[in-house]
């Protein structure tokens, strides 16, 4: 049968409350894949970037008014980087306690190398993206950090018989299209060519696979090069179905035919309101229509489909976040396969 999961972020300011909700809804659902939640409402050190940089110990990092910045060696990290690392450790402690007795699949998320390169600054300004050596160093440091993270999560969630690591790359399409602004705002960084883009992403995905975990890549952004992502080593493609173009649908079909995972973001990530209320029946029909469009048999590939919200749910109400996860779980439970 199909599975259900969340994308990553949850609303509110309490890690325990959000993690308990995810384990409660997805951990008790047949085929559910609960995840380590991100709660960015606690501040910038708790967001997607802060959590990913909290895994990087080989580079010095601090937080400036313009955002995160590289400093050099690990001994020079600023207080906010140390706070991000400490907060991640606290979250993992909380997860270990809340996941006692849980058995099944489990997922964690980390921002990818190109999203970090497009966001983090070099020591003297401008993005890491502007420096070939700096972006290589950051990607390799991230790969090593993720490797250690996988070992830590496995030690803490002992009942996880399938561990998934979702690499979030919302900026990959813009990086490859030369759409990332320079520090001045008057120019754009040069396009990163496919071989380099694939290599850096591949370092992170290979580190995940080497630790026996399953590497996925997620992006809600239109134009994400899913063929490149898959070629770099992703064995799960997670998308907002509404943003996928014709070429992307072809890649998703190929992945399913190859026995790989496709996570379909089809549940609204923010409160739809009374006029936008949706049912699991309508969502099941949407998935079946999509598979029919691709010419795929739901009985054959249904077990490789994961139903998720369309993107992270930090902007949703707590009630809708729980409802969205419940809808994803109910939809997955009704799909064949």
CSV table of C-alpha atoms in Angstrom, one decimal:
chain,number,residue,atom,x,y,z
A,1,UNK,CA,0.0,0.0,0.0
A,2,UNK,CA,1.0,3.6,-0.4
A,3,UNK,CA,2.5,5.5,2.5
A,4,UNK,CA,2.1,9.0,4.0
A,5,UNK,CA,4.5,11.5,5.4
A,6,UNK,CA,5.1,15.2,6.1
A,7,UNK,CA,7.6,17.5,4.4
A,8,UNK,CA,9.4,18.9,7.4
A,9,UNK,CA,8.3,22.1,9.1
A,10,UNK,CA,5.4,22.4,11.5
A,11,UNK,CA,3.7,25.5,13.0
A,12,UNK,CA,4.0,26.8,16.6
A,13,UNK,CA,6.9,27.2,18.9
A,14,UNK,CA,7.0,23.8,20.7
A,15,UNK,CA,9.1,21.0,19.3
A,16,UNK,CA,7.6,18.4,21.7
A,17,UNK,CA,4.0,19.4,20.7
A,18,UNK,CA,4.8,19.2,17.0
A,19,UNK,CA,6.8,16.0,17.2
A,20,UNK,CA,4.1,14.3,19.3
A,21,UNK,CA,1.5,15.3,16.7
A,22,UNK,CA,3.5,13.8,13.8
A,23,UNK,CA,4.2,10.6,15.7
A,24,UNK,CA,0.6,10.4,16.8
A,25,UNK,CA,-0.9,10.8,13.3
A,26,UNK,CA,1.7,9.2,11.1
A,27,UNK,CA,3.3,6.8,13.6
A,28,UNK,CA,-0.1,5.1,14.1
A,29,UNK,CA,-1.1,5.0,10.5
A,30,UNK,CA,-0.5,2.0,8.3
A,31,UNK,CA,2.4,2.9,6.1
A,32,UNK,CA,3.0,6.1,7.9
A,33,UNK,CA,6.5,7.7,7.7
A,34,UNK,CA,6.8,10.1,10.6
A,35,UNK,CA,9.6,12.6,10.5
A,36,UNK,CA,11.8,14.7,12.7
A,37,UNK,CA,10.0,18.0,12.7
A,38,UNK,CA,11.4,21.5,12.1
A,39,UNK,CA,9.8,24.3,14.1
A,40,UNK,CA,11.1,27.5,12.6
A,41,UNK,CA,8.7,29.5,14.8
A,42,UNK,CA,11.3,29.2,17.5
A,43,UNK,CA,13.7,31.5,15.6
A,44,UNK,CA,16.2,31.4,12.8
A,45,UNK,CA,18.5,28.8,14.4
A,46,UNK,CA,15.5,26.4,14.3
A,47,UNK,CA,14.7,26.9,10.6
A,48,UNK,CA,15.8,24.8,7.6
A,49,UNK,CA,19.1,26.6,7.2
A,50,UNK,CA,20.0,26.8,10.8
A,51,UNK,CA,19.3,23.1,11.3
A,52,UNK,CA,21.4,22.1,8.3
A,53,UNK,CA,24.3,24.4,9.3
A,54,UNK,CA,24.0,22.9,12.8
A,55,UNK,CA,25.2,19.6,11.3
A,56,UNK,CA,28.4,21.3,9.8
A,57,UNK,CA,31.2,21.1,12.3
A,58,UNK,CA,34.2,21.5,9.9
A,59,UNK,CA,33.6,25.1,9.1
A,60,UNK,CA,33.2,28.2,11.2
A,61,UNK,CA,29.8,29.9,10.8
A,62,UNK,CA,28.1,32.8,12.4
A,63,UNK,CA,24.9,34.8,12.0
A,64,UNK,CA,24.9,38.4,10.6
A,65,UNK,CA,22.1,40.8,10.0
A,66,UNK,CA,22.2,39.7,6.3
A,67,UNK,CA,22.0,36.0,7.3
A,68,UNK,CA,24.3,33.1,7.9
A,69,UNK,CA,28.0,33.5,7.0
A,70,UNK,CA,31.1,31.3,6.7
A,71,UNK,CA,34.0,32.2,8.9
A,72,UNK,CA,36.6,29.6,8.2
A,73,UNK,CA,37.8,26.9,10.6
A,74,UNK,CA,35.5,25.3,13.2
A,75,UNK,CA,37.0,27.0,16.1
A,76,UNK,CA,35.7,30.4,15.0
A,77,UNK,CA,32.0,29.6,15.0
A,78,UNK,CA,29.7,32.3,16.4
A,79,UNK,CA,27.2,32.0,19.2
A,80,UNK,CA,24.3,31.5,16.9
A,81,UNK,CA,25.9,28.6,15.2
A,82,UNK,CA,26.6,27.0,18.5
A,83,UNK,CA,23.0,27.7,19.5
A,84,UNK,CA,21.8,25.9,16.3
A,85,UNK,CA,23.9,22.9,17.1
A,86,UNK,CA,22.7,22.9,20.7
A,87,UNK,CA,19.1,23.2,19.6
A,88,UNK,CA,19.4,20.3,17.2
A,89,UNK,CA,20.9,18.2,20.0
A,90,UNK,CA,18.0,19.1,22.3
A,91,UNK,CA,15.5,18.2,19.5
A,92,UNK,CA,17.2,14.8,19.1
A,93,UNK,CA,17.0,14.2,22.8
A,94,UNK,CA,13.3,15.0,22.7
A,95,UNK,CA,12.8,12.7,19.7
A,96,UNK,CA,14.5,9.9,21.5
A,97,UNK,CA,12.1,10.2,24.4
A,98,UNK,CA,9.0,10.6,22.3
A,99,UNK,CA,9.9,7.8,19.9
A,100,UNK,CA,10.3,5.1,22.6
A,101,UNK,CA,8.5,2.0,21.4
A,102,UNK,CA,8.1,3.3,17.9
A,103,UNK,CA,8.8,0.8,15.1
A,104,UNK,CA,8.7,1.5,11.4
A,105,UNK,CA,10.0,3.9,8.8
A,106,UNK,CA,11.3,7.3,9.9
A,107,UNK,CA,12.5,10.4,8.0
A,108,UNK,CA,14.7,13.3,8.7
A,109,UNK,CA,15.3,16.4,6.5
A,110,UNK,CA,18.3,18.6,5.7
A,111,UNK,CA,18.8,21.6,3.4
A,112,UNK,CA,20.9,20.6,0.4
A,113,UNK,CA,24.3,22.0,-0.8
A,114,UNK,CA,22.9,24.3,-3.5
A,115,UNK,CA,20.2,25.8,-1.3
A,116,UNK,CA,22.9,26.5,1.3
A,117,UNK,CA,25.3,27.9,-1.3
A,118,UNK,CA,22.6,30.2,-2.6
A,119,UNK,CA,21.9,31.5,0.9
A,120,UNK,CA,25.0,31.4,3.1
A,121,UNK,CA,27.6,34.2,2.6
A,122,UNK,CA,31.4,34.0,2.3
A,123,UNK,CA,33.6,35.6,5.0
A,124,UNK,CA,33.9,38.9,2.9
A,125,UNK,CA,30.4,39.0,1.6
A,126,UNK,CA,28.4,37.7,-1.3
A,127,UNK,CA,27.0,34.2,-1.5
A,128,UNK,CA,29.1,31.0,-1.3
A,129,UNK,CA,27.6,30.4,-4.7
A,130,UNK,CA,30.1,32.9,-6.2
A,131,UNK,CA,33.1,30.9,-5.2
A,132,UNK,CA,33.8,27.4,-6.7
A,133,UNK,CA,36.1,26.4,-3.9
A,134,UNK,CA,33.8,27.7,-1.1
A,135,UNK,CA,30.7,25.9,-2.5
A,136,UNK,CA,32.8,22.7,-2.8
A,137,UNK,CA,34.0,22.9,0.8
A,138,UNK,CA,30.5,23.6,2.1
A,139,UNK,CA,29.0,20.7,0.2
A,140,UNK,CA,31.6,18.3,1.4
A,141,UNK,CA,31.3,19.5,5.0
A,142,UNK,CA,27.5,19.0,4.8
A,143,UNK,CA,28.0,15.5,3.5
A,144,UNK,CA,30.2,14.6,6.5
A,145,UNK,CA,27.7,16.3,8.9
A,146,UNK,CA,24.8,14.3,7.4
A,147,UNK,CA,26.8,11.1,7.7
A,148,UNK,CA,27.2,11.7,11.4
A,149,UNK,CA,23.5,12.8,11.8
A,150,UNK,CA,22.3,9.5,10.3
A,151,UNK,CA,24.3,7.5,12.8
A,152,UNK,CA,22.9,9.6,15.6
A,153,UNK,CA,19.3,9.3,14.5
A,154,UNK,CA,19.7,5.6,14.1
A,155,UNK,CA,21.1,5.3,17.6
A,156,UNK,CA,18.2,7.3,19.0
A,157,UNK,CA,15.3,5.8,17.1
A,158,UNK,CA,16.2,2.2,17.5
A,159,UNK,CA,12.9,0.9,16.0
A,160,UNK,CA,13.4,2.6,12.7
A,161,UNK,CA,13.7,-0.3,10.2
A,162,UNK,CA,13.8,2.2,7.3
A,163,UNK,CA,15.6,5.5,7.6
A,164,UNK,CA,15.0,8.2,5.0
A,165,UNK,CA,17.0,11.4,4.6
A,166,UNK,CA,15.2,14.0,2.6
A,167,UNK,CA,17.5,16.6,1.1
A,168,UNK,CA,15.6,19.9,0.6
A,169,UNK,CA,16.7,21.8,-2.5
A,170,UNK,CA,14.2,24.6,-3.1
A,171,UNK,CA,16.9,26.8,-4.7
A,172,UNK,CA,18.4,24.3,-7.1
A,173,UNK,CA,16.3,25.4,-10.1
A,174,UNK,CA,17.2,29.0,-9.5
A,175,UNK,CA,20.9,28.2,-9.1
A,176,UNK,CA,21.0,26.3,-12.4
A,177,UNK,CA,19.0,29.0,-14.2
A,178,UNK,CA,21.3,31.8,-13.0
A,179,UNK,CA,18.5,33.5,-11.0
A,180,UNK,CA,20.2,34.0,-7.7
A,181,UNK,CA,20.9,37.7,-7.0
A,182,UNK,CA,24.4,39.0,-6.1
A,183,UNK,CA,24.9,40.9,-2.9
A,184,UNK,CA,24.3,44.2,-4.6
A,185,UNK,CA,21.0,43.1,-6.0
A,186,UNK,CA,21.9,44.5,-9.4
A,187,UNK,CA,23.3,41.2,-10.9
A,188,UNK,CA,22.9,37.5,-10.9
A,189,UNK,CA,25.3,34.7,-10.1
A,190,UNK,CA,26.5,32.7,-13.0
A,191,UNK,CA,24.6,29.5,-13.9
A,192,UNK,CA,26.0,26.3,-12.3
A,193,UNK,CA,26.4,23.7,-15.0
A,194,UNK,CA,24.8,20.3,-14.6
A,195,UNK,CA,28.0,18.2,-14.0
A,196,UNK,CA,29.0,20.4,-11.0
A,197,UNK,CA,25.4,20.6,-9.7
A,198,UNK,CA,25.1,16.8,-9.8
A,199,UNK,CA,28.5,16.2,-8.3
A,200,UNK,CA,27.9,18.4,-5.2
A,201,UNK,CA,24.4,17.0,-4.6
A,202,UNK,CA,25.8,13.5,-5.2
A,203,UNK,CA,28.3,13.9,-2.4
A,204,UNK,CA,25.5,14.4,0.1
A,205,UNK,CA,23.3,11.6,-1.3
A,206,UNK,CA,26.2,9.2,-1.4
A,207,UNK,CA,27.0,9.9,2.2
A,208,UNK,CA,23.4,9.1,3.1
A,209,UNK,CA,23.4,5.8,1.1
A,210,UNK,CA,26.7,4.8,2.5
A,211,UNK,CA,25.1,4.8,6.0
A,212,UNK,CA,22.3,2.5,4.9
A,213,UNK,CA,19.7,5.3,4.7
A,214,UNK,CA,17.5,6.1,1.7
A,215,UNK,CA,18.3,9.4,0.0
A,216,UNK,CA,15.4,11.5,-1.2
A,217,UNK,CA,15.4,15.0,-2.7
A,218,UNK,CA,12.5,17.4,-2.2
A,219,UNK,CA,11.7,20.7,-3.9
A,220,UNK,CA,8.5,22.6,-4.2
A,221,UNK,CA,10.0,25.0,-6.8
A,222,UNK,CA,8.9,24.9,-10.4
A,223,UNK,CA,11.6,23.8,-12.9
A,224,UNK,CA,13.5,21.6,-10.5
A,225,UNK,CA,15.7,19.3,-12.7
A,226,UNK,CA,14.4,16.0,-11.5
A,227,UNK,CA,16.4,14.1,-14.1
A,228,UNK,CA,19.6,15.6,-12.7
A,229,UNK,CA,18.5,14.9,-9.1
A,230,UNK,CA,17.8,11.3,-9.9
A,231,UNK,CA,21.0,11.0,-11.7
A,232,UNK,CA,22.9,12.3,-8.7
A,233,UNK,CA,21.7,9.4,-6.6
A,234,UNK,CA,18.2,10.3,-5.3
A,235,UNK,CA,16.1,7.2,-4.8
A,236,UNK,CA,13.1,9.2,-3.7
A,237,UNK,CA,11.7,12.3,-5.5
A,238,UNK,CA,9.4,14.5,-3.4
A,239,UNK,CA,7.5,17.3,-5.2
A,240,UNK,CA,4.6,19.7,-5.1
A,241,UNK,CA,2.6,18.0,-7.8
A,242,UNK,CA,1.1,21.3,-8.9
A,243,UNK,CA,4.5,22.7,-9.9
A,244,UNK,CA,5.7,19.7,-11.9
A,245,UNK,CA,6.1,20.3,-15.7
A,246,UNK,CA,5.8,17.7,-18.5
A,247,UNK,CA,9.4,16.7,-18.3
A,248,UNK,CA,9.1,16.3,-14.6
A,249,UNK,CA,6.1,14.0,-14.9
A,250,UNK,CA,8.2,11.8,-17.3
A,251,UNK,CA,11.0,11.6,-14.7
A,252,UNK,CA,8.6,10.7,-11.9
A,253,UNK,CA,7.1,7.9,-14.1
A,254,UNK,CA,10.5,6.6,-14.9
A,255,UNK,CA,11.4,6.6,-11.2
A,256,UNK,CA,8.2,4.6,-10.3
A,257,UNK,CA,8.9,2.1,-13.1
A,258,UNK,CA,12.4,1.6,-11.7
A,259,UNK,CA,11.0,0.7,-8.3
A,260,UNK,CA,11.9,4.1,-6.6
A,261,UNK,CA,9.8,6.3,-4.4
A,262,UNK,CA,7.8,9.3,-5.4
A,263,UNK,CA,6.3,11.6,-2.7
A,264,UNK,CA,3.4,13.5,-4.1
A,265,UNK,CA,2.6,16.8,-2.4
A,266,UNK,CA,-1.1,17.1,-2.9
A,267,UNK,CA,-2.5,18.2,0.5
A,268,UNK,CA,-2.7,22.0,1.0
A,269,UNK,CA,0.2,23.1,3.2
A,270,UNK,CA,-1.8,26.0,4.6
A,271,UNK,CA,-5.4,26.3,5.8
A,272,UNK,CA,-7.6,26.1,2.7
A,273,UNK,CA,-10.6,27.8,4.4
A,274,UNK,CA,-14.2,26.7,4.3
A,275,UNK,CA,-14.5,27.0,0.6
A,276,UNK,CA,-11.4,25.0,-0.1
A,277,UNK,CA,-12.1,22.0,2.2
A,278,UNK,CA,-10.9,18.7,0.6
A,279,UNK,CA,-11.6,15.1,1.3
A,280,UNK,CA,-9.4,12.0,1.2
A,281,UNK,CA,-11.8,10.7,-1.5
A,282,UNK,CA,-11.0,13.6,-3.8
A,283,UNK,CA,-7.2,13.2,-3.1
A,284,UNK,CA,-7.4,9.5,-3.9
A,285,UNK,CA,-9.0,10.4,-7.2
A,286,UNK,CA,-6.3,12.9,-8.0
A,287,UNK,CA,-3.6,10.4,-7.5
A,288,UNK,CA,-5.3,7.8,-9.6
A,289,UNK,CA,-5.9,10.3,-12.4
A,290,UNK,CA,-2.2,11.2,-12.3
A,291,UNK,CA,-1.1,7.6,-12.5
A,292,UNK,CA,-3.6,7.0,-15.4
A,293,UNK,CA,-2.1,10.0,-17.2
A,294,UNK,CA,1.3,8.4,-16.9
A,295,UNK,CA,0.0,5.1,-18.1
A,296,UNK,CA,1.0,3.4,-14.8
A,297,UNK,CA,-1.0,0.7,-13.0
A,298,UNK,CA,-1.8,1.7,-9.4
A,299,UNK,CA,-1.7,-2.0,-8.4
A,300,UNK,CA,1.9,-2.2,-9.6
A,301,UNK,CA,3.4,1.1,-8.4
A,302,UNK,CA,1.0,2.2,-5.6
A,303,UNK,CA,3.3,0.9,-2.9
A,304,UNK,CA,6.0,3.3,-4.1
A,305,UNK,CA,3.8,6.4,-3.7
A,306,UNK,CA,4.0,8.6,-0.6
A,307,UNK,CA,1.3,11.1,0.0
A,308,UNK,CA,2.4,14.4,1.6
A,309,UNK,CA,1.4,18.0,2.1
A,310,UNK,CA,2.4,20.2,-0.9
A,311,UNK,CA,5.3,21.8,1.1
A,312,UNK,CA,6.3,22.6,4.7
A,313,UNK,CA,3.5,23.6,7.1
A,314,UNK,CA,5.2,26.3,9.2
A,315,UNK,CA,2.6,28.8,8.0
A,316,UNK,CA,-0.5,26.6,8.8
A,317,UNK,CA,-2.5,26.6,12.0
A,318,UNK,CA,-1.8,23.7,14.3
A,319,UNK,CA,-5.3,22.3,13.7
A,320,UNK,CA,-4.8,22.3,9.9
A,321,UNK,CA,-1.3,20.8,10.2
A,322,UNK,CA,-2.8,17.8,12.1
A,323,UNK,CA,-5.7,17.6,9.6
A,324,UNK,CA,-3.4,17.7,6.6
A,325,UNK,CA,-1.3,14.8,8.0
A,326,UNK,CA,-4.5,12.9,8.7
A,327,UNK,CA,-5.7,13.5,5.1
A,328,UNK,CA,-2.4,12.3,3.8
A,329,UNK,CA,-2.6,9.1,5.9
A,330,UNK,CA,-6.2,8.4,4.9
A,331,UNK,CA,-5.5,9.0,1.2
A,332,UNK,CA,-2.5,6.6,1.3
A,333,UNK,CA,-4.6,4.0,3.1
A,334,UNK,CA,-7.2,4.1,0.3
A,335,UNK,CA,-4.7,3.7,-2.6
A,336,UNK,CA,-4.2,0.3,-4.2
A,337,UNK,CA,-0.9,-1.5,-4.2
